[in-house]
mmCIF file of C-alpha atoms in Angstrom:
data_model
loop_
_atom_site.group_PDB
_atom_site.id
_atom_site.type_symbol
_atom_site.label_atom_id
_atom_site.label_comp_id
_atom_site.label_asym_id
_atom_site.label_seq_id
_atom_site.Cartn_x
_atom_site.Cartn_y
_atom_site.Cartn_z
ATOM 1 C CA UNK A 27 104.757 95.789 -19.187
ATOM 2 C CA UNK A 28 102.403 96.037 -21.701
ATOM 3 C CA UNK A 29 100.624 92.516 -20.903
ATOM 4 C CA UNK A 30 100.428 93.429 -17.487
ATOM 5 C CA UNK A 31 98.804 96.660 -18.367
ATOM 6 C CA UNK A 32 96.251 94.991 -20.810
ATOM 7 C CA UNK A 33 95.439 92.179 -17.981
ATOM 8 C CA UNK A 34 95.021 95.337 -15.434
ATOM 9 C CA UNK A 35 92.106 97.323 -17.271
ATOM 10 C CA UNK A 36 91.138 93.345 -18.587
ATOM 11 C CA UNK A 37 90.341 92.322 -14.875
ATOM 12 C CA UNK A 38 89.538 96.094 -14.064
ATOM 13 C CA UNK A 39 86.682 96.045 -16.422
ATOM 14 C CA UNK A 40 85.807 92.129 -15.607
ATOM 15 C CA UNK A 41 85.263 93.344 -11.777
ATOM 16 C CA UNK A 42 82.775 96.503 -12.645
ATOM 17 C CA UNK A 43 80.714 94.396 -15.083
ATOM 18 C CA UNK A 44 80.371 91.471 -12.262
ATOM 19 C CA UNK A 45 79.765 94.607 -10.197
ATOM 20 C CA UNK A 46 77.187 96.182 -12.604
ATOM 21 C CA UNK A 47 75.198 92.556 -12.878
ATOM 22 C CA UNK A 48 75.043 91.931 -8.973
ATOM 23 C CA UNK A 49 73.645 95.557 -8.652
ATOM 24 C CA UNK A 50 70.764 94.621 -10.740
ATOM 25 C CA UNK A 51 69.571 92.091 -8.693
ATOM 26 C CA UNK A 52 67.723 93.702 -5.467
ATOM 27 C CA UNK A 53 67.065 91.858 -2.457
ATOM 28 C CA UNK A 54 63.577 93.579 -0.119
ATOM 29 C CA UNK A 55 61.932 92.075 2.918
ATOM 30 C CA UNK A 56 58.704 92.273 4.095
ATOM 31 C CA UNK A 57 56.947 91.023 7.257
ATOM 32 C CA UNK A 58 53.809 89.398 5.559
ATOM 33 C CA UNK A 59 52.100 88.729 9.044
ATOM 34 C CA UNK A 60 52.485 92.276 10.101
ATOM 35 C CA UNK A 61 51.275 93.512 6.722
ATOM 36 C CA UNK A 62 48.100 90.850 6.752
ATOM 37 C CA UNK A 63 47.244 92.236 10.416
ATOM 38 C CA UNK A 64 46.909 95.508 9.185
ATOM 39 C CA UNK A 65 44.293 95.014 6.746
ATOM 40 C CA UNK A 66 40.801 95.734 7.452
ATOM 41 C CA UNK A 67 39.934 92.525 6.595
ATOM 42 C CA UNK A 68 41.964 90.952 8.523
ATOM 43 C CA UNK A 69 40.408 92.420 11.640
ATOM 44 C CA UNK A 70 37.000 92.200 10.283
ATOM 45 C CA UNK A 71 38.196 88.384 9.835
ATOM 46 C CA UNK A 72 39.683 87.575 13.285
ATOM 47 C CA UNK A 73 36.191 89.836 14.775
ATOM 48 C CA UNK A 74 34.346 86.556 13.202
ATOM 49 C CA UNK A 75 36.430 84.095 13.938
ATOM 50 C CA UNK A 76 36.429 85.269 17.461
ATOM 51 C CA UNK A 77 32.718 85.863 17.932
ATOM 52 C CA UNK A 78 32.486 81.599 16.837
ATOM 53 C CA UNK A 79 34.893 80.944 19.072
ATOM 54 C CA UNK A 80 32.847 82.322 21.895
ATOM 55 C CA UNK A 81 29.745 80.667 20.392
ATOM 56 C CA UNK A 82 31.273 77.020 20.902
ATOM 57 C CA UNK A 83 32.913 77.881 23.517
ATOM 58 C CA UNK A 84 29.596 78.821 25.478
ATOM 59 C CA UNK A 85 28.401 75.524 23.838
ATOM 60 C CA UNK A 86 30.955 73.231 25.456
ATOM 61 C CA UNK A 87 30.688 74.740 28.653
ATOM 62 C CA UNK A 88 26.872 74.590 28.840
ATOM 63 C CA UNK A 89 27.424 70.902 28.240
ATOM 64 C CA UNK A 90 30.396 70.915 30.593
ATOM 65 C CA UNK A 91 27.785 72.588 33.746
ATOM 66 C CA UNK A 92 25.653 69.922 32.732
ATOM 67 C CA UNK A 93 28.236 66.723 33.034
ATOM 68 C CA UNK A 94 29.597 68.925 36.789
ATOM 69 C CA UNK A 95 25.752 68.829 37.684
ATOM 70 C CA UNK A 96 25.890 64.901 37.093
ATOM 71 C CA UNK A 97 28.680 64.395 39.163
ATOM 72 C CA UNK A 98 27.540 66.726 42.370
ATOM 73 C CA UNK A 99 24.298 64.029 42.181
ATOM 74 C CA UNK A 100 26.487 61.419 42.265
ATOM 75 C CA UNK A 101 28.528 62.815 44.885
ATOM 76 C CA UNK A 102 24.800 63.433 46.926
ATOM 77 C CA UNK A 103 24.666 60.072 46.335
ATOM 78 C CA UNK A 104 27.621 58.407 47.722
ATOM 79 C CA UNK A 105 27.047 60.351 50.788
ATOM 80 C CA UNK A 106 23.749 59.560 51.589
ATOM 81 C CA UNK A 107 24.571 55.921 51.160
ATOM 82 C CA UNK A 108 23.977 53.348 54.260
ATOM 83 C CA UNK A 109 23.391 49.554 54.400
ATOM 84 C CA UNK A 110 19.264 50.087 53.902
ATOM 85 C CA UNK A 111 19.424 51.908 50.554
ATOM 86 C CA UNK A 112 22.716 50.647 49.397
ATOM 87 C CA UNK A 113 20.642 48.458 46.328
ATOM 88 C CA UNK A 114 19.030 51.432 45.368
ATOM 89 C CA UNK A 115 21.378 53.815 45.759
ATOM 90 C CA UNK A 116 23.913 51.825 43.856
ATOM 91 C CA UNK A 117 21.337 51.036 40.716
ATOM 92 C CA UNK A 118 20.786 54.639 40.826
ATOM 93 C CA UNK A 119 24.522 55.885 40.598
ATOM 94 C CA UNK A 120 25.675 53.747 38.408
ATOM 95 C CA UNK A 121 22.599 54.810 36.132
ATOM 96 C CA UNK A 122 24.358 58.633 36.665
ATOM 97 C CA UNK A 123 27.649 56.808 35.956
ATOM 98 C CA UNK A 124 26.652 55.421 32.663
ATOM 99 C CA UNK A 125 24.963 59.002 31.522
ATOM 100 C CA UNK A 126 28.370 60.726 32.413
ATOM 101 C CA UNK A 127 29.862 58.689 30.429
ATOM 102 C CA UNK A 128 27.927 59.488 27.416
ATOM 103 C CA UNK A 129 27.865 62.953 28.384
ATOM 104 C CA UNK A 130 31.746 62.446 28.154
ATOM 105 C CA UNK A 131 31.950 60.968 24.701
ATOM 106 C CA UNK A 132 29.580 63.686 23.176
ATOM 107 C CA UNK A 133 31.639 66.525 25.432
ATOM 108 C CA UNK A 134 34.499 65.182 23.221
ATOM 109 C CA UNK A 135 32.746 64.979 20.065
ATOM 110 C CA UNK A 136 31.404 68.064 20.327
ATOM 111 C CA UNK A 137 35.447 69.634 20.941
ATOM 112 C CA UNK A 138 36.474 68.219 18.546
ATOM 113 C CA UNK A 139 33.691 69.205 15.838
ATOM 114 C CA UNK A 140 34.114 72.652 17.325
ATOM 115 C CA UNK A 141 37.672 72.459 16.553
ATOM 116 C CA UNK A 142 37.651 71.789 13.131
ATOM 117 C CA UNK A 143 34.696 74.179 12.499
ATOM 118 C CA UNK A 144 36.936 76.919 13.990
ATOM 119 C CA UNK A 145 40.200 75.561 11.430
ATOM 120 C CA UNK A 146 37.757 75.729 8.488
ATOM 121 C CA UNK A 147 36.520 78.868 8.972
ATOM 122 C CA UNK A 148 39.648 80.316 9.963
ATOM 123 C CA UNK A 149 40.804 78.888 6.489
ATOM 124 C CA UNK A 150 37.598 80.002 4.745
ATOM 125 C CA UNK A 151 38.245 83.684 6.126
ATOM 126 C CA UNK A 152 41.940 83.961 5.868
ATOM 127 C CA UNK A 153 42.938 82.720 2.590
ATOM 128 C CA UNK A 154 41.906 85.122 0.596
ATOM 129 C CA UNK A 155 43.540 88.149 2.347
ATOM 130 C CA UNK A 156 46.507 86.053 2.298
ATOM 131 C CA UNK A 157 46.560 85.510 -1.653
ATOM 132 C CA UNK A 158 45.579 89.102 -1.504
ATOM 133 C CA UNK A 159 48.851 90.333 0.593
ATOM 134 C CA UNK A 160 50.523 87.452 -1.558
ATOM 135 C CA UNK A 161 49.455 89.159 -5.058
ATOM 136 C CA UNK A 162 50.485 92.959 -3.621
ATOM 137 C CA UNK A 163 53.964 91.314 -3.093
ATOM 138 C CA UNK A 164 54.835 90.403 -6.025
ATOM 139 C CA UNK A 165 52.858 93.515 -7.671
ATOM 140 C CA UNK A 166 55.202 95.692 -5.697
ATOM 141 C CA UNK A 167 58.440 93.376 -6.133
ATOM 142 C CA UNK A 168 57.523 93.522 -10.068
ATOM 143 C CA UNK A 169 57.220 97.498 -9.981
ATOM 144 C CA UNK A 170 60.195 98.237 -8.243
ATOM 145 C CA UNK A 171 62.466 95.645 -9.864
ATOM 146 C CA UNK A 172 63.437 93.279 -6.754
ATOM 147 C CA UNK A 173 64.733 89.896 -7.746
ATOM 148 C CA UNK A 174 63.897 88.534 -4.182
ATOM 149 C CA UNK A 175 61.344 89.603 -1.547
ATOM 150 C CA UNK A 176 62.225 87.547 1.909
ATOM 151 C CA UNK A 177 59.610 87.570 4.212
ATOM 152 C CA UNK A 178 60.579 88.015 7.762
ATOM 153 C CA UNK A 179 57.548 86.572 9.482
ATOM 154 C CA UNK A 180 58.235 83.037 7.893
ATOM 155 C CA UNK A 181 62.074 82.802 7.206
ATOM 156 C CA UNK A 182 61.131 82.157 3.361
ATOM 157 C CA UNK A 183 61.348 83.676 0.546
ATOM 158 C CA UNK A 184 58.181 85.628 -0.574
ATOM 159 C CA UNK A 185 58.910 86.554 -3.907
ATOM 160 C CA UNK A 186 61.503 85.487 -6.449
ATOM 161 C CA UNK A 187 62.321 86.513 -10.200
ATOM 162 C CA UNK A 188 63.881 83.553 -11.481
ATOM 163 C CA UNK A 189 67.598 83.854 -10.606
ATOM 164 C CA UNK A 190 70.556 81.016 -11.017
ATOM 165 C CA UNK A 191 69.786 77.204 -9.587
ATOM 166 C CA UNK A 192 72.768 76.655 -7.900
ATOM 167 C CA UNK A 193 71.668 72.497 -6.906
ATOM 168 C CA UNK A 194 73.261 70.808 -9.867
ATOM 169 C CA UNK A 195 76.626 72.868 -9.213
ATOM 170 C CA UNK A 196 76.156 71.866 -5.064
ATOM 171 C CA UNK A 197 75.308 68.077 -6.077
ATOM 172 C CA UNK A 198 79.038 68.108 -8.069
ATOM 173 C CA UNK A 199 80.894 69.462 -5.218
ATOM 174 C CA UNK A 200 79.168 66.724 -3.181
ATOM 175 C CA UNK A 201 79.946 64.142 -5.914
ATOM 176 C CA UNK A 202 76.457 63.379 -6.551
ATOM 177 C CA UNK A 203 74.712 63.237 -9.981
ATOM 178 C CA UNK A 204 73.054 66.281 -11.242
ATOM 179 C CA UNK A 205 69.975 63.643 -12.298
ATOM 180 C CA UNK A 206 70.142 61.972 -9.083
ATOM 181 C CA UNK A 207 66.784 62.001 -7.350
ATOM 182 C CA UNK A 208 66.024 62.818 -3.913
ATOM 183 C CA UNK A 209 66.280 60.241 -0.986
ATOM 184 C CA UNK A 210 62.785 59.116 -0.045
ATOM 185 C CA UNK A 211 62.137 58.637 4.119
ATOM 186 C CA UNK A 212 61.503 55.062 4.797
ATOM 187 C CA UNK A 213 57.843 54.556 5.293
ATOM 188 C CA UNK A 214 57.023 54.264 8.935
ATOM 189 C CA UNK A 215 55.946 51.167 10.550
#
């Protein structure tokens, strides 16, 4: 009876230390994307971005009214088309033809450069407020003693104060070595 009493408190006081240790660790989440929205510079930043997106877009479509005025004069052209000036008419369109087609290629160079102008300065713009919603994290994390910060807008975890690596104990219940390294893809052919 006494054992049994002795193994009581023993487990008893087991279960409120296990208790007091996983009451230690608190788990926040945040919504990063909702918090970098709210910033001013975020706003200022997406007022930017959006002000060169109108630029090359007003760009591509002067070029676009251009290549559509092309192919109205080659559409003039076809119509007005009989057996006397076929020779003429023909040399003509397919001098139209062959400008359209440049037109085309640059059209599509000119996308595309406008594309990646827009990705670098979105990067060049938005970077910095996200290391700076990125630093606040883990300031506030730090000051109010969260182990883990999960961030709802990307379904990963924003902020982490070490904690246990549970891999090598999930690679022995698989049976595979603690040292083993990960499986590569096979390169694609």
């Amino acid at each position: 009876m006494k054992n049994l009493l002795k193994s009581v408190v023993f487990a008893s006081g087991l279960l409120l230390a296990s208790n007091a240790v996983n009451a230690q660790q608190k788990i926040g989440h945040i919504n990063s994307q909702e918090v970098m929205a709210s910033t001013t510079e975020f706003k200022n930043a997406s007022e930017q971005l959006q002000k060169l997106k109108a630029e090359k877009d007003k760009q591509l479509g002067d070029m676009f009214a251009e290549y559509q005025k092309k192919q109205t004069e080659l559409n003039d052209k076809a119509r007005n088309r009989s057996e006397a000036n076929k020779e003429t008419i023909d040399a003509e369109a397919n001098k139209i033809v062959t400008e359209m087609r440049e037109m085309e290629g640059r059209l599509q160079q000119n996308q595309e450069a406008a594309e990646e102008e827009l990705m670098k300065k979105q990067q060049e713009l938005f970077q910095p407020i996200q290391t700076k919603v990125i630093n606040a994290i883990n300031a506030v994390a730090k000051e109010k003693g969260y182990s883990y910060i999960l961030d709802l807008a990307t379904g990963a975890v924003a902020y982490f104060a070490g904690g246990d690596d549970l891999s090598p104990d999930v690679k022995a219940k698989l049976g595979v070595s603690a040292t083993a390294a990960p499986a590569t893809t096979p390169a694609k052919k």
